[in-house]
Amino acid sequence: MTFLWPQFLWLLLALPVLVAVYVWLLRRKKKNALRYASLSIVREAMGTGQSLRRHMPPLLFLLSLAAMLVAAARPFAVVTLPSHNETIMLAMDVSGSMRATDVQPSRLVASQNAAKAFLAELPRSVRVGVVAFAGTAAVVQPPTLSREDLAAAIDKFQLQRGTAIGNGIIVSLAELLPDAGIALEALEPGRDRRRGLSVDPSDKDSKGALGAQGGKNGRGGTQAGPPFVPVAPGSYPSAAIILLTDGQSTTGVDSLDAAKMAADRGVRIYTVGIGTVEGETIGFEGWSMRVRLDEDTLKGIARATQAEYFYAGTAGDLKKVYQTLSARLTVEKKETEVSALLALAAAALALVSASLSLLWFNRIV
């Protein structure tokens, strides 16, 4: 726990002084009390419980005062709170390497089943969208609350050639932030981005229509807007991207450049690597290729956006990863000021102390 105004904690030194004053007043009262013929009779009539209960109001008042002084120091603590992630984009690899069977029954089927199980675990209030990427990337289901529509979109995946991880990230980011001015037409196949539009509107060296000003919408509009100002990585609480892939990026935007775009906008990218690090040789329609998991890049994407990387070597591992992600996205730990809670506790203790004092005064207790 940290304190914004720690100097107020010095006031806690007054509490032992108050205790000393209270003890002194009790002894003085005892000296000035009337002398009874037999004090033992009075003590027996009061009982031990009565004697102890009369000290409860001062004790509660002392605790209330201590809580108020600590609250005045404005404490900060790391607490677990409900997450504010309102929209999640699932960016899922549908490249040809996903037909590999080192994850049973295949990488693609395992990822589809795990994704649908993940959707079942999420609160119904969380909107989810799906982006499928191979050589290109496309939104196959815009963010929605309908788990049935999401499951149907995931079941319709078709394998394609190529792996453009960076494109999958950027399309997901544009769907989450439609007003960010991300030029998706720069991702079109065959376009030379060095002579065309810059994908990132924050690229000041761009000669494209968006330039440093961005556009009005995420589809490449040309209306000028305010200059882009990067934010702290992971600081955007209302959205997150979950990226699942089994291979290395072979085309499209550089994966780490795309991750930087997300980091500059505060969006976290949780990466999930499926398959084996050693790789596997697969063949289809007369061609064969060796597919390997590029863990270093996936770890770099997660690290750049203040998120986490998860490895799923089997279908069971993949399901556990999604269960973990569901828990992480449902609740979050963050440092928050708890002075209001302490002030509330202090007020409650003061109220109880006053009530007990009143009851004691009327000899109800």
Short mmCIF file of C-alpha atoms in Angstrom, two decimals:
data_model
loop_
_atom_site.label_atom_id
_atom_site.label_comp_id
_atom_site.label_asym_id
_atom_site.label_seq_id
_atom_site.Cartn_x
_atom_site.Cartn_y
_atom_site.Cartn_z
CA MET A 1 0.00 0.00 0.00
CA THR A 2 1.26 3.48 -0.90
CA PHE A 3 0.07 6.90 0.25
CA LEU A 4 -0.41 10.09 -1.74
CA TRP A 5 -0.19 12.31 1.37
CA PRO A 6 1.97 10.26 3.78
CA GLN A 7 2.60 13.26 6.03
CA PHE A 8 -0.86 12.77 7.56
CA LEU A 9 0.32 9.47 9.02
CA TRP A 10 2.30 11.41 11.62
CA LEU A 11 -1.04 12.26 13.24
CA LEU A 12 -1.33 8.60 14.26
CA LEU A 13 1.20 9.39 17.00
CA ALA A 14 -1.64 11.20 18.77
CA LEU A 15 -3.48 7.91 19.36
CA PRO A 16 -1.16 6.66 22.15
CA VAL A 17 -1.53 10.08 23.79
CA LEU A 18 -5.32 9.72 23.71
CA VAL A 19 -5.04 6.25 25.25
CA ALA A 20 -2.85 7.65 28.01
CA VAL A 21 -5.35 10.45 28.67
CA TYR A 22 -8.20 7.93 28.84
CA VAL A 23 -6.34 5.77 31.37
CA TRP A 24 -5.52 8.88 33.43
CA LEU A 25 -9.19 9.93 33.47
CA LEU A 26 -10.24 6.45 34.64
CA ARG A 27 -7.79 6.54 37.52
CA ARG A 28 -8.85 10.06 38.50
CA LYS A 29 -12.49 9.03 38.46
CA LYS A 30 -11.66 6.08 40.65
CA LYS A 31 -9.99 8.33 43.22
CA ASN A 32 -12.92 10.73 43.30
CA ALA A 33 -15.58 8.02 43.50
CA LEU A 34 -17.69 7.65 46.62
CA ARG A 35 -16.47 5.00 48.99
CA TYR A 36 -18.96 2.21 49.47
CA ALA A 37 -19.10 0.06 52.56
CA SER A 38 -18.12 -2.91 50.47
CA LEU A 39 -16.78 -2.46 46.94
CA SER A 40 -16.75 -6.19 46.43
CA ILE A 41 -20.55 -6.25 46.53
CA VAL A 42 -20.71 -3.54 43.83
CA ARG A 43 -18.21 -5.35 41.63
CA GLU A 44 -20.15 -8.59 41.91
CA ALA A 45 -23.33 -6.75 40.93
CA MET A 46 -21.68 -5.24 37.84
CA GLY A 47 -19.99 -8.43 36.67
CA THR A 48 -16.89 -8.76 34.48
CA GLY A 49 -18.86 -8.34 31.25
CA GLN A 50 -20.31 -5.01 32.35
CA SER A 51 -16.85 -3.74 33.28
CA LEU A 52 -15.37 -4.65 29.89
CA ARG A 53 -18.34 -3.41 27.86
CA ARG A 54 -18.03 0.13 29.18
CA HIS A 55 -14.65 0.39 27.41
CA MET A 56 -16.08 -0.58 24.00
CA PRO A 57 -17.31 2.89 22.93
CA PRO A 58 -13.90 4.56 23.52
CA LEU A 59 -12.15 1.68 21.76
CA LEU A 60 -14.40 1.93 18.71
CA PHE A 61 -13.97 5.69 18.67
CA LEU A 62 -10.19 5.24 18.73
CA LEU A 63 -10.35 2.79 15.79
CA SER A 64 -12.62 5.19 13.92
CA LEU A 65 -10.15 8.03 14.44
CA ALA A 66 -7.27 5.83 13.23
CA ALA A 67 -9.19 4.87 10.08
CA MET A 68 -9.99 8.52 9.34
CA LEU A 69 -6.35 9.54 9.72
CA VAL A 70 -5.20 6.76 7.38
CA ALA A 71 -7.91 7.76 4.88
CA ALA A 72 -6.67 11.35 5.04
CA ALA A 73 -3.27 10.10 3.83
CA ARG A 74 -5.03 8.88 0.63
CA PRO A 75 -3.85 5.25 0.46
CA PHE A 76 -3.48 3.36 -2.81
CA ALA A 77 -3.69 -0.44 -2.92
CA VAL A 78 -3.74 -3.14 -5.59
CA VAL A 79 -7.23 -4.60 -5.59
CA THR A 80 -9.16 -6.98 -7.84
CA LEU A 81 -12.05 -5.27 -9.58
CA PRO A 82 -14.54 -6.23 -12.30
CA SER A 83 -12.92 -5.70 -15.68
CA HIS A 84 -14.04 -2.90 -17.98
CA ASN A 85 -13.17 -4.88 -21.14
CA GLU A 86 -16.38 -4.32 -23.07
CA THR A 87 -15.19 -5.55 -26.48
CA ILE A 88 -12.81 -8.39 -27.36
CA MET A 89 -11.55 -9.20 -30.84
CA LEU A 90 -10.53 -12.79 -31.58
CA ALA A 91 -7.88 -12.71 -34.33
CA MET A 92 -7.56 -16.31 -35.48
CA ASP A 93 -5.11 -17.87 -37.92
CA VAL A 94 -6.73 -19.77 -40.81
CA SER A 95 -3.57 -20.35 -42.85
CA GLY A 96 -2.85 -23.72 -44.44
CA SER A 97 -0.54 -24.74 -41.60
CA MET A 98 -3.56 -24.98 -39.32
CA ARG A 99 -4.39 -28.32 -40.98
CA ALA A 100 -1.46 -29.91 -39.07
CA THR A 101 -2.53 -32.74 -36.77
CA ASP A 102 0.09 -32.41 -34.02
CA VAL A 103 -2.80 -30.90 -32.04
CA GLN A 104 -5.71 -33.34 -32.26
CA PRO A 105 -7.88 -33.54 -34.24
CA SER A 106 -6.17 -30.63 -36.03
CA ARG A 107 -4.88 -27.22 -35.07
CA LEU A 108 -7.84 -25.51 -36.74
CA VAL A 109 -10.53 -27.68 -35.15
CA ALA A 110 -8.85 -27.46 -31.74
CA SER A 111 -8.72 -23.67 -31.99
CA GLN A 112 -12.37 -23.50 -33.08
CA ASN A 113 -13.53 -25.68 -30.18
CA ALA A 114 -11.44 -23.75 -27.64
CA ALA A 115 -12.68 -20.39 -28.95
CA LYS A 116 -16.32 -21.47 -28.63
CA ALA A 117 -15.66 -22.72 -25.09
CA PHE A 118 -14.06 -19.36 -24.33
CA LEU A 119 -17.17 -17.54 -25.53
CA ALA A 120 -19.32 -19.67 -23.23
CA GLU A 121 -17.18 -18.62 -20.23
CA LEU A 122 -17.36 -14.87 -20.91
CA PRO A 123 -20.07 -12.72 -19.31
CA ARG A 124 -22.96 -12.11 -21.69
CA SER A 125 -22.36 -8.35 -21.43
CA VAL A 126 -19.00 -8.58 -23.25
CA ARG A 127 -19.12 -7.92 -26.99
CA VAL A 128 -16.88 -10.15 -29.11
CA GLY A 129 -15.80 -9.89 -32.75
CA VAL A 130 -13.87 -12.33 -34.93
CA VAL A 131 -11.12 -11.62 -37.47
CA ALA A 132 -9.75 -14.45 -39.63
CA PHE A 133 -6.34 -14.01 -41.22
CA ALA A 134 -4.12 -15.95 -43.59
CA GLY A 135 -2.48 -14.14 -46.52
CA THR A 136 -5.06 -11.40 -45.90
CA ALA A 137 -7.27 -10.51 -42.94
CA ALA A 138 -11.01 -9.87 -42.78
CA VAL A 139 -13.71 -9.32 -40.18
CA VAL A 140 -15.90 -12.42 -40.29
CA GLN A 141 -18.10 -11.28 -37.41
CA PRO A 142 -18.34 -7.68 -36.16
CA PRO A 143 -18.49 -7.28 -32.36
CA THR A 144 -21.76 -8.67 -31.06
CA LEU A 145 -23.37 -10.05 -27.92
CA SER A 146 -24.81 -13.02 -29.82
CA ARG A 147 -22.77 -16.09 -28.95
CA GLU A 148 -24.69 -18.06 -31.58
CA ASP A 149 -23.58 -15.72 -34.40
CA LEU A 150 -20.00 -15.89 -33.16
CA ALA A 151 -20.01 -19.69 -33.04
CA ALA A 152 -21.47 -19.83 -36.56
CA ALA A 153 -18.75 -17.50 -37.87
CA ILE A 154 -16.00 -19.58 -36.27
CA ASP A 155 -17.42 -22.80 -37.73
CA LYS A 156 -17.25 -21.34 -41.26
CA PHE A 157 -13.47 -20.86 -41.29
CA GLN A 158 -11.83 -21.83 -44.60
CA LEU A 159 -8.09 -22.51 -44.82
CA GLN A 160 -6.05 -20.22 -47.09
CA ARG A 161 -2.42 -19.72 -48.02
CA GLY A 162 -0.04 -17.27 -46.34
CA THR A 163 0.19 -15.88 -42.82
CA ALA A 164 -0.21 -12.13 -42.27
CA ILE A 165 -0.20 -11.76 -38.51
CA GLY A 166 0.33 -8.00 -38.67
CA ASN A 167 -2.69 -7.59 -40.95
CA GLY A 168 -4.82 -9.57 -38.48
CA ILE A 169 -3.77 -7.23 -35.67
CA ILE A 170 -4.46 -4.07 -37.68
CA VAL A 171 -7.89 -5.19 -38.91
CA SER A 172 -8.82 -6.11 -35.31
CA LEU A 173 -7.56 -2.73 -34.09
CA ALA A 174 -9.53 -0.86 -36.76
CA GLU A 175 -12.67 -2.75 -35.74
CA LEU A 176 -12.15 -1.85 -32.08
CA LEU A 177 -11.30 1.81 -32.84
CA PRO A 178 -13.30 2.80 -35.93
CA ASP A 179 -12.43 6.49 -35.46
CA ALA A 180 -8.66 5.93 -35.25
CA GLY A 181 -8.08 6.70 -38.94
CA ILE A 182 -6.43 3.36 -39.78
CA ALA A 183 -6.17 3.03 -43.58
CA LEU A 184 -7.30 -0.52 -44.25
CA GLU A 185 -7.07 -0.05 -48.01
CA ALA A 186 -3.29 0.03 -47.57
CA LEU A 187 -3.54 -3.67 -46.67
CA GLU A 188 -5.06 -4.65 -50.00
CA PRO A 189 -3.11 -7.40 -51.82
CA GLY A 190 -0.71 -6.07 -54.43
CA ARG A 191 -0.52 -2.54 -53.04
CA ASP A 192 2.99 -1.23 -52.40
CA ARG A 193 2.69 0.54 -49.09
CA ARG A 194 5.87 2.49 -49.70
CA ARG A 195 4.12 4.38 -52.51
CA GLY A 196 0.59 4.16 -51.15
CA LEU A 197 -1.17 5.09 -47.94
CA SER A 198 0.39 4.55 -44.55
CA VAL A 199 -1.56 2.12 -42.41
CA ASP A 200 -0.75 4.09 -39.25
CA PRO A 201 -2.09 7.67 -39.24
CA SER A 202 0.56 8.57 -36.67
CA ASP A 203 3.27 8.04 -39.32
CA LYS A 204 4.39 11.60 -39.97
CA ASP A 205 6.51 10.56 -42.95
CA SER A 206 3.48 9.25 -44.80
CA LYS A 207 2.58 10.87 -48.13
CA GLY A 208 -0.86 9.31 -48.09
CA ALA A 209 -4.17 11.05 -47.73
CA LEU A 210 -4.40 10.44 -44.01
CA GLY A 211 -0.94 11.60 -43.05
CA ALA A 212 -0.38 12.61 -39.44
CA GLN A 213 -3.94 13.84 -39.05
CA GLY A 214 -5.77 10.55 -39.56
CA GLY A 215 -9.25 10.27 -40.97
CA LYS A 216 -12.75 10.53 -39.74
CA ASN A 217 -13.31 6.80 -39.76
CA GLY A 218 -11.36 3.57 -39.76
CA ARG A 219 -12.02 2.88 -43.44
CA GLY A 220 -9.59 5.41 -44.86
CA GLY A 221 -11.63 8.62 -44.87
CA THR A 222 -9.78 11.84 -45.65
CA GLN A 223 -11.35 14.28 -43.23
CA ALA A 224 -8.68 15.91 -41.08
CA GLY A 225 -8.68 15.37 -37.34
CA PRO A 226 -6.51 16.28 -34.37
CA PRO A 227 -2.89 15.06 -34.33
CA PHE A 228 -2.45 11.58 -32.97
CA VAL A 229 -1.01 11.42 -29.45
CA PRO A 230 0.22 7.99 -28.26
CA VAL A 231 -0.98 6.76 -24.87
CA ALA A 232 0.63 4.40 -22.37
CA PRO A 233 0.62 0.73 -23.51
CA GLY A 234 -2.20 -1.24 -21.93
CA SER A 235 -4.01 1.90 -20.74
CA TYR A 236 -7.18 1.43 -22.83
CA PRO A 237 -9.53 -0.52 -20.52
CA SER A 238 -12.49 -1.03 -22.83
CA ALA A 239 -11.06 -3.47 -25.38
CA ALA A 240 -8.51 -6.22 -25.95
CA ILE A 241 -7.30 -8.45 -28.78
CA ILE A 242 -6.66 -12.19 -28.48
CA LEU A 243 -4.33 -13.37 -31.25
CA LEU A 244 -4.11 -17.09 -32.00
CA THR A 245 -1.62 -18.39 -34.56
CA ASP A 246 0.54 -21.45 -35.18
CA GLY A 247 3.22 -20.16 -37.50
CA GLN A 248 5.50 -17.42 -38.69
CA SER A 249 4.32 -14.33 -40.52
CA THR A 250 5.08 -14.68 -44.23
CA THR A 251 3.44 -11.59 -45.71
CA GLY A 252 1.73 -8.32 -44.87
CA VAL A 253 2.57 -5.71 -42.28
CA ASP A 254 5.40 -6.49 -39.86
CA SER A 255 3.92 -8.07 -36.73
CA LEU A 256 5.86 -5.90 -34.27
CA ASP A 257 5.00 -2.72 -36.19
CA ALA A 258 1.33 -3.67 -35.91
CA ALA A 259 1.82 -4.38 -32.21
CA LYS A 260 3.30 -0.90 -31.76
CA MET A 261 0.17 0.61 -33.33
CA ALA A 262 -1.93 -1.22 -30.75
CA ALA A 263 0.44 -0.25 -27.92
CA ASP A 264 0.30 3.43 -28.90
CA ARG A 265 -3.48 3.23 -28.58
CA GLY A 266 -3.37 1.42 -25.24
CA VAL A 267 -4.92 -1.84 -26.56
CA ARG A 268 -3.53 -5.07 -25.14
CA ILE A 269 -2.85 -8.08 -27.40
CA TYR A 270 -2.89 -11.46 -25.65
CA THR A 271 -1.05 -13.92 -27.88
CA VAL A 272 -1.66 -17.66 -28.00
CA GLY A 273 0.77 -19.96 -29.79
CA ILE A 274 -0.66 -23.30 -30.92
CA GLY A 275 1.37 -26.25 -32.17
CA THR A 276 4.92 -27.41 -31.52
CA VAL A 277 8.01 -25.23 -31.41
CA GLU A 278 9.93 -27.86 -33.40
CA GLY A 279 7.35 -27.65 -36.18
CA GLU A 280 5.88 -30.20 -38.55
CA THR A 281 6.04 -30.84 -42.27
CA ILE A 282 2.63 -30.79 -43.91
CA GLY A 283 1.62 -31.41 -47.51
CA PHE A 284 -1.45 -30.48 -49.55
CA GLU A 285 -2.29 -30.62 -53.28
CA GLY A 286 1.25 -31.44 -54.31
CA TRP A 287 3.11 -28.96 -52.11
CA SER A 288 4.73 -29.36 -48.71
CA MET A 289 6.09 -26.99 -46.11
CA ARG A 290 7.63 -26.96 -42.66
CA VAL A 291 5.58 -24.95 -40.16
CA ARG A 292 7.14 -23.70 -36.95
CA LEU A 293 5.83 -21.63 -34.07
CA ASP A 294 7.54 -18.23 -33.83
CA GLU A 295 7.34 -17.78 -30.06
CA ASP A 296 9.78 -14.87 -29.96
CA THR A 297 7.54 -12.70 -32.12
CA LEU A 298 4.40 -13.61 -30.17
CA LYS A 299 6.14 -12.84 -26.90
CA GLY A 300 7.32 -9.53 -28.35
CA ILE A 301 3.77 -8.59 -29.39
CA ALA A 302 2.41 -9.36 -25.93
CA ARG A 303 5.28 -7.58 -24.19
CA ALA A 304 4.93 -4.45 -26.33
CA THR A 305 1.24 -4.12 -25.43
CA GLN A 306 1.59 -4.97 -21.72
CA ALA A 307 -0.25 -8.28 -22.18
CA GLU A 308 0.77 -11.96 -21.91
CA TYR A 309 1.84 -14.82 -24.15
CA PHE A 310 0.39 -18.33 -23.73
CA TYR A 311 1.70 -21.54 -25.27
CA ALA A 312 -0.76 -24.28 -26.21
CA GLY A 313 0.95 -27.44 -27.37
CA THR A 314 -2.15 -29.63 -27.19
CA ALA A 315 -5.92 -29.24 -27.47
CA GLY A 316 -6.17 -29.54 -23.67
CA ASP A 317 -3.57 -26.84 -23.20
CA LEU A 318 -5.42 -24.58 -25.60
CA LYS A 319 -8.67 -25.00 -23.69
CA LYS A 320 -6.91 -24.17 -20.41
CA VAL A 321 -5.36 -21.09 -22.01
CA TYR A 322 -8.77 -19.79 -23.03
CA GLN A 323 -10.14 -20.50 -19.55
CA THR A 324 -7.28 -18.49 -18.08
CA LEU A 325 -7.88 -15.66 -20.52
CA SER A 326 -11.56 -15.64 -19.65
CA ALA A 327 -10.70 -15.18 -15.97
CA ARG A 328 -8.09 -12.50 -16.75
CA LEU A 329 -10.50 -10.50 -18.89
CA THR A 330 -13.38 -10.82 -16.43
CA VAL A 331 -11.45 -9.35 -13.50
CA GLU A 332 -8.41 -7.15 -13.36
CA LYS A 333 -5.96 -6.07 -10.69
CA LYS A 334 -5.05 -2.43 -10.54
CA GLU A 335 -3.83 0.16 -8.08
CA THR A 336 -6.69 2.31 -6.89
CA GLU A 337 -7.30 4.79 -4.10
CA VAL A 338 -9.08 3.18 -1.13
CA SER A 339 -9.40 6.24 1.09
CA ALA A 340 -13.16 6.35 0.51
CA LEU A 341 -13.50 2.79 1.84
CA LEU A 342 -11.50 3.66 4.95
CA ALA A 343 -13.55 6.82 5.48
CA LEU A 344 -16.74 4.77 5.22
CA ALA A 345 -15.39 2.26 7.75
CA ALA A 346 -14.43 5.12 10.07
CA ALA A 347 -17.92 6.62 9.85
CA ALA A 348 -19.48 3.23 10.63
CA LEU A 349 -17.23 2.74 13.67
CA ALA A 350 -18.00 6.26 14.89
CA LEU A 351 -21.73 5.60 14.54
CA VAL A 352 -21.49 2.32 16.50
CA SER A 353 -19.36 4.04 19.14
CA ALA A 354 -21.92 6.83 19.57
CA SER A 355 -24.78 4.34 19.79
CA LEU A 356 -23.03 2.25 22.45
CA SER A 357 -22.18 5.38 24.42
CA LEU A 358 -25.83 6.42 24.37
CA LEU A 359 -26.97 2.97 25.48
CA TRP A 360 -24.37 2.90 28.24
CA PHE A 361 -25.47 6.36 29.39
CA ASN A 362 -29.07 5.15 29.65
CA ARG A 363 -27.86 1.98 31.42
CA ILE A 364 -29.36 -0.32 28.78
CA VAL A 365 -26.08 -2.16 28.31
#
